[in-house]
GROMACS .gro file of C-alpha atoms in nm:
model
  189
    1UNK     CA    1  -9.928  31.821  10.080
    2UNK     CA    2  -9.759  31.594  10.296
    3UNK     CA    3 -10.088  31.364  10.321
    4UNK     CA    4 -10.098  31.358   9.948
    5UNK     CA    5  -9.756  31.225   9.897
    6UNK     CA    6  -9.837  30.978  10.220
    7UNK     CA    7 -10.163  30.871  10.107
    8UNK     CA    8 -10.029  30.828   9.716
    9UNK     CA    9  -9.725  30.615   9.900
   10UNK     CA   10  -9.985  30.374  10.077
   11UNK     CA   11 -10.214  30.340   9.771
   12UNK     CA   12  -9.898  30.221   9.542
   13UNK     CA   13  -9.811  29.999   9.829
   14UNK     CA   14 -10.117  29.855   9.864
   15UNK     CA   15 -10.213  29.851   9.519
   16UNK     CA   16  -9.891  29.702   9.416
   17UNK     CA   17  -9.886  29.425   9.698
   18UNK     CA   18 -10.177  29.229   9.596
   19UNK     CA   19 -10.147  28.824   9.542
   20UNK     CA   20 -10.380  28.797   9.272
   21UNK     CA   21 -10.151  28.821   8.938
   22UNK     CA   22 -10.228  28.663   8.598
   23UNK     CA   23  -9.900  28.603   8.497
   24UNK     CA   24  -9.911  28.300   8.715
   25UNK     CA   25 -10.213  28.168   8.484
   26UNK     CA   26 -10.013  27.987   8.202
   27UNK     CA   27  -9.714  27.877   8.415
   28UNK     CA   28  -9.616  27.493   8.546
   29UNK     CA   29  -9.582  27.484   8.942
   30UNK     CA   30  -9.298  27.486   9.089
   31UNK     CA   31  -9.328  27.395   9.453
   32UNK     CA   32  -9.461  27.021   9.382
   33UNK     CA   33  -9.363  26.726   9.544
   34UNK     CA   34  -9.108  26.510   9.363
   35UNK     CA   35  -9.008  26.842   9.122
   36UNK     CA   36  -8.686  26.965   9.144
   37UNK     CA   37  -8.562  27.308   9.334
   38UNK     CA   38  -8.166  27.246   9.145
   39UNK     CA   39  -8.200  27.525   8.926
   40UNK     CA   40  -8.352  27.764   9.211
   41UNK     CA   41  -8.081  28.095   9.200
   42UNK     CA   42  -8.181  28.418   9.300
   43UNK     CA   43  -7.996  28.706   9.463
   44UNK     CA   44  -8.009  28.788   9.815
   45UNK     CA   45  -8.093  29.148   9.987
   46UNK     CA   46  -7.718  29.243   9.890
   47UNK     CA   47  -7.720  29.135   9.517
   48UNK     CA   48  -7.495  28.827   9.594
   49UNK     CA   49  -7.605  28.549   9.386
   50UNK     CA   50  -7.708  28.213   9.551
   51UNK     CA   51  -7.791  27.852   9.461
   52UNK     CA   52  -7.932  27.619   9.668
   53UNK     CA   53  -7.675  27.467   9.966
   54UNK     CA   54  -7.556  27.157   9.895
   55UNK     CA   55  -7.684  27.042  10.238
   56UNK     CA   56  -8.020  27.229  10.229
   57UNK     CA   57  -8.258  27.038  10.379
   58UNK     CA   58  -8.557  27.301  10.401
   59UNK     CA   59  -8.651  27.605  10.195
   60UNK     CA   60  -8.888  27.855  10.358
   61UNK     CA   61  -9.102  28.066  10.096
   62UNK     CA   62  -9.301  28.382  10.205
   63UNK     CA   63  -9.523  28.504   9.960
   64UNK     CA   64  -9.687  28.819  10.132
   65UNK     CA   65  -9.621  29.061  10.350
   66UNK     CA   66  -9.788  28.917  10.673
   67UNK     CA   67  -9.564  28.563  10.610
   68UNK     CA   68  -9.254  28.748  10.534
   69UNK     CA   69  -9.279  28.988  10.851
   70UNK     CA   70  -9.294  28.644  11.076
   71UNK     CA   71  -9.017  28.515  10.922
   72UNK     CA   72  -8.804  28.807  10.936
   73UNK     CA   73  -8.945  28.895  11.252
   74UNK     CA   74  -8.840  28.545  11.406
   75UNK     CA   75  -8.487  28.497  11.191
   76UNK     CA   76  -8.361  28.847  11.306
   77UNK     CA   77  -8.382  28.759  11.681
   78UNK     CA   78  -8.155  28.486  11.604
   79UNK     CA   79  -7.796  28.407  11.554
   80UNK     CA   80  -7.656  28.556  11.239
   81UNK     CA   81  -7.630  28.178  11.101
   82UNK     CA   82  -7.925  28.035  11.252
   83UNK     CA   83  -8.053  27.902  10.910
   84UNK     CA   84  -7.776  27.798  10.820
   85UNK     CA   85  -7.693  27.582  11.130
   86UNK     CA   86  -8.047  27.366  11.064
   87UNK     CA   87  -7.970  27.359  10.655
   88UNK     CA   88  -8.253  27.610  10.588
   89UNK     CA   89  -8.235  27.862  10.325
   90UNK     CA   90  -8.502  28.145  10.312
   91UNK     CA   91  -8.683  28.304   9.980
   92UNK     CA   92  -8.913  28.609  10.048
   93UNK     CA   93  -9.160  28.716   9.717
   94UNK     CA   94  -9.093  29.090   9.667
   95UNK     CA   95  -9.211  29.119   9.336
   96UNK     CA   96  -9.543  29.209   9.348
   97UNK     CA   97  -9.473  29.554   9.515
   98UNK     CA   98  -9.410  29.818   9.280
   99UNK     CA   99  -9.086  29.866   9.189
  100UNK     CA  100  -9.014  30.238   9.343
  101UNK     CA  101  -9.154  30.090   9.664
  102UNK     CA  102  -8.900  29.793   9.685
  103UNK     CA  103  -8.646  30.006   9.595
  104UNK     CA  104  -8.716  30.259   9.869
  105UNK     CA  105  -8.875  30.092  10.182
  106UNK     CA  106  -8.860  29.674  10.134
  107UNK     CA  107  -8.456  29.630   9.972
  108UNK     CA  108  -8.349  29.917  10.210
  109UNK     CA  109  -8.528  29.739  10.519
  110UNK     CA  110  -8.421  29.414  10.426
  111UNK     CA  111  -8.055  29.492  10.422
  112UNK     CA  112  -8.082  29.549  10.821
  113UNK     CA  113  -8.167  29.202  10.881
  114UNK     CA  114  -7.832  28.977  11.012
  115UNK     CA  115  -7.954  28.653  10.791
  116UNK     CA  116  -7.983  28.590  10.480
  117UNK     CA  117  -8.283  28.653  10.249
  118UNK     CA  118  -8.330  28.545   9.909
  119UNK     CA  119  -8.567  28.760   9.658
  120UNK     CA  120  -8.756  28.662   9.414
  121UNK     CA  121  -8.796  29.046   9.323
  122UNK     CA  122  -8.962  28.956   8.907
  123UNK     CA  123  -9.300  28.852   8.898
  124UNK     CA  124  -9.260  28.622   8.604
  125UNK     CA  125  -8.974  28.426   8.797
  126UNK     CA  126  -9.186  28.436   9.130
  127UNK     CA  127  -9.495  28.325   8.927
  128UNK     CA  128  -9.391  27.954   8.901
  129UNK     CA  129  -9.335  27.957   9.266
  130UNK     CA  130  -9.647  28.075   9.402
  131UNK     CA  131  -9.888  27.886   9.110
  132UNK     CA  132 -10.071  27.655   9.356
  133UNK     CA  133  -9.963  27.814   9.642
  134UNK     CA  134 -10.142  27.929   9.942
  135UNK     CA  135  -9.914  28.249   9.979
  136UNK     CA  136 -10.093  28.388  10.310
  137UNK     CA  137  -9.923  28.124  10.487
  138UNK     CA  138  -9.565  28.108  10.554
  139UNK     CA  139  -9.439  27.735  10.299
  140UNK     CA  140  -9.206  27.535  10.421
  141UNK     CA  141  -9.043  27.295  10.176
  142UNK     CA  142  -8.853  26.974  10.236
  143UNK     CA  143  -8.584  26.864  10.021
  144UNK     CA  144  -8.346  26.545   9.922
  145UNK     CA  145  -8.108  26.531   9.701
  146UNK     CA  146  -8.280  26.928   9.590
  147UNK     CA  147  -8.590  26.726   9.513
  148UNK     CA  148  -8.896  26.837   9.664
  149UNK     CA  149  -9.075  26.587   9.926
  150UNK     CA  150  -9.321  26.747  10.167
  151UNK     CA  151  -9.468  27.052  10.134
  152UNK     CA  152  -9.624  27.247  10.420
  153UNK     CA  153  -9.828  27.547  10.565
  154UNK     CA  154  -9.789  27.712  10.838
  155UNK     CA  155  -9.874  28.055  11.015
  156UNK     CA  156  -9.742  28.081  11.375
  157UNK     CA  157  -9.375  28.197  11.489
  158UNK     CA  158  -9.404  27.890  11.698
  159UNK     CA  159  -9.451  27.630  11.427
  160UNK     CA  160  -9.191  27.808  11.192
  161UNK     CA  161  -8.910  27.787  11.513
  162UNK     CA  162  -9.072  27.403  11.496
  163UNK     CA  163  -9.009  27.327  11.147
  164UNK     CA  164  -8.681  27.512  11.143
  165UNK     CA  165  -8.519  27.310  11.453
  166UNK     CA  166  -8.669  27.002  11.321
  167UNK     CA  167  -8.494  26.746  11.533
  168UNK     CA  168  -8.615  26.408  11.371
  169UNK     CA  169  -8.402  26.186  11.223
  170UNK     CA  170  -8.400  26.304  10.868
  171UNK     CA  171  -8.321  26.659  11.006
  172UNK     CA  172  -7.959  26.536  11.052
  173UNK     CA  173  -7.899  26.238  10.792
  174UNK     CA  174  -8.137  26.456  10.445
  175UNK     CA  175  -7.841  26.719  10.457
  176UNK     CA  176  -7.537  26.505  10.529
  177UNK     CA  177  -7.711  26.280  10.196
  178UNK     CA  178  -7.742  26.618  10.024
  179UNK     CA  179  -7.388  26.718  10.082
  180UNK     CA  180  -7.298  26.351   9.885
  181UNK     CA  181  -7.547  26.347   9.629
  182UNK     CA  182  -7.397  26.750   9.520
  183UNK     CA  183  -7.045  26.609   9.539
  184UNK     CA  184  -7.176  26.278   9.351
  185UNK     CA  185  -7.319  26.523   9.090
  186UNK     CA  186  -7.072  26.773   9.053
  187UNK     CA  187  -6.806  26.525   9.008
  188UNK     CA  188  -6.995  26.313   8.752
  189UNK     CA  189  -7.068  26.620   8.492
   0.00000   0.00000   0.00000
């Protein structure tokens, strides 16, 4: 009996896990260069609410399970504010498991984890997000002013601690500009 229940468990898992979805047929990208990520809010693994940080310079989206393993993976060995140190906020794609299986094994699991992780946990929300995506990989977004201007894909723990400790020149003036262009914006509406 216990095999049953086991082997039902992995076939909803697996089942319910797959990155082929057609509600992402009749939606407009969101992860394009020169779009917008402004009106990007989603809760994290605790139900807080988040925007985007005013001084965000890179978003990191994992799709699938493999991408979101080597992000977590990598983020949990860290300090608690790792991300947050190099202005990078983190979104993992949750919603195409089944519901009872989120609930139960991924929200649970995810609550361990000492940084922050941002859900997109409905699969018409995460659809716009992963139309023209290649969600095997882990994508790493770069942002000014919470407009899109690279896009990238990587795969390796190694290039992820790369693009995270970015040291260029941009790494340290995009979020200082960010943190003006918010306060610009927020005191001009």
């Amino acid at each position: 009996m216990k095999n049953i229940i086991i082997g039902l468990l992995a076939t909803f898992l697996l089942l319910g896990c797959s990155s082929k979805s057609d509600e992402n047929k009749n939606v407009e990208p969101k992860l394009v260069v020169s779009k917008s990520l402004a009106d990007l809010k989603l809760k994290d693994q605790f139900e807080k609410p988040h925007t985007l940080n005013a001084d965000t310079y890179k978003v990191i989206f994992a799709f699938d399970k493999e991408p979101a393993h080597t992000c977590n993976d990598f983020f949990n060995t860290q300090k608690p504010n790792y991300l947050q140190e190099h202005h990078v906020q983190f979104v993992a794609d949750v919603s195409a498991a089944p519901s009872i299986i989120r609930s139960l094994f991924i929200l649970p699991g995810l609550k361990d984890f000492k940084h922050i992780v941002l859900l997109l946990d409905d699969k018409k929300v995460a659809a716009p997000y992963r139309k023209g995506i290649d969600t095997t990989k882990i994508v790493v977004v770069t942002l000014l002013n919470k407009k899109i201007t690279d896009i990238k894909t990587i795969s390796t723990t190694e290039q992820l601690k790369k693009a995270v400790e970015d040291d260029s020149a941009m790494s340290y003036i995009a979020p200082v500009i960010n943190k003006v262009m918010d306060s610009v914006d927020n005191a001009t509406k």
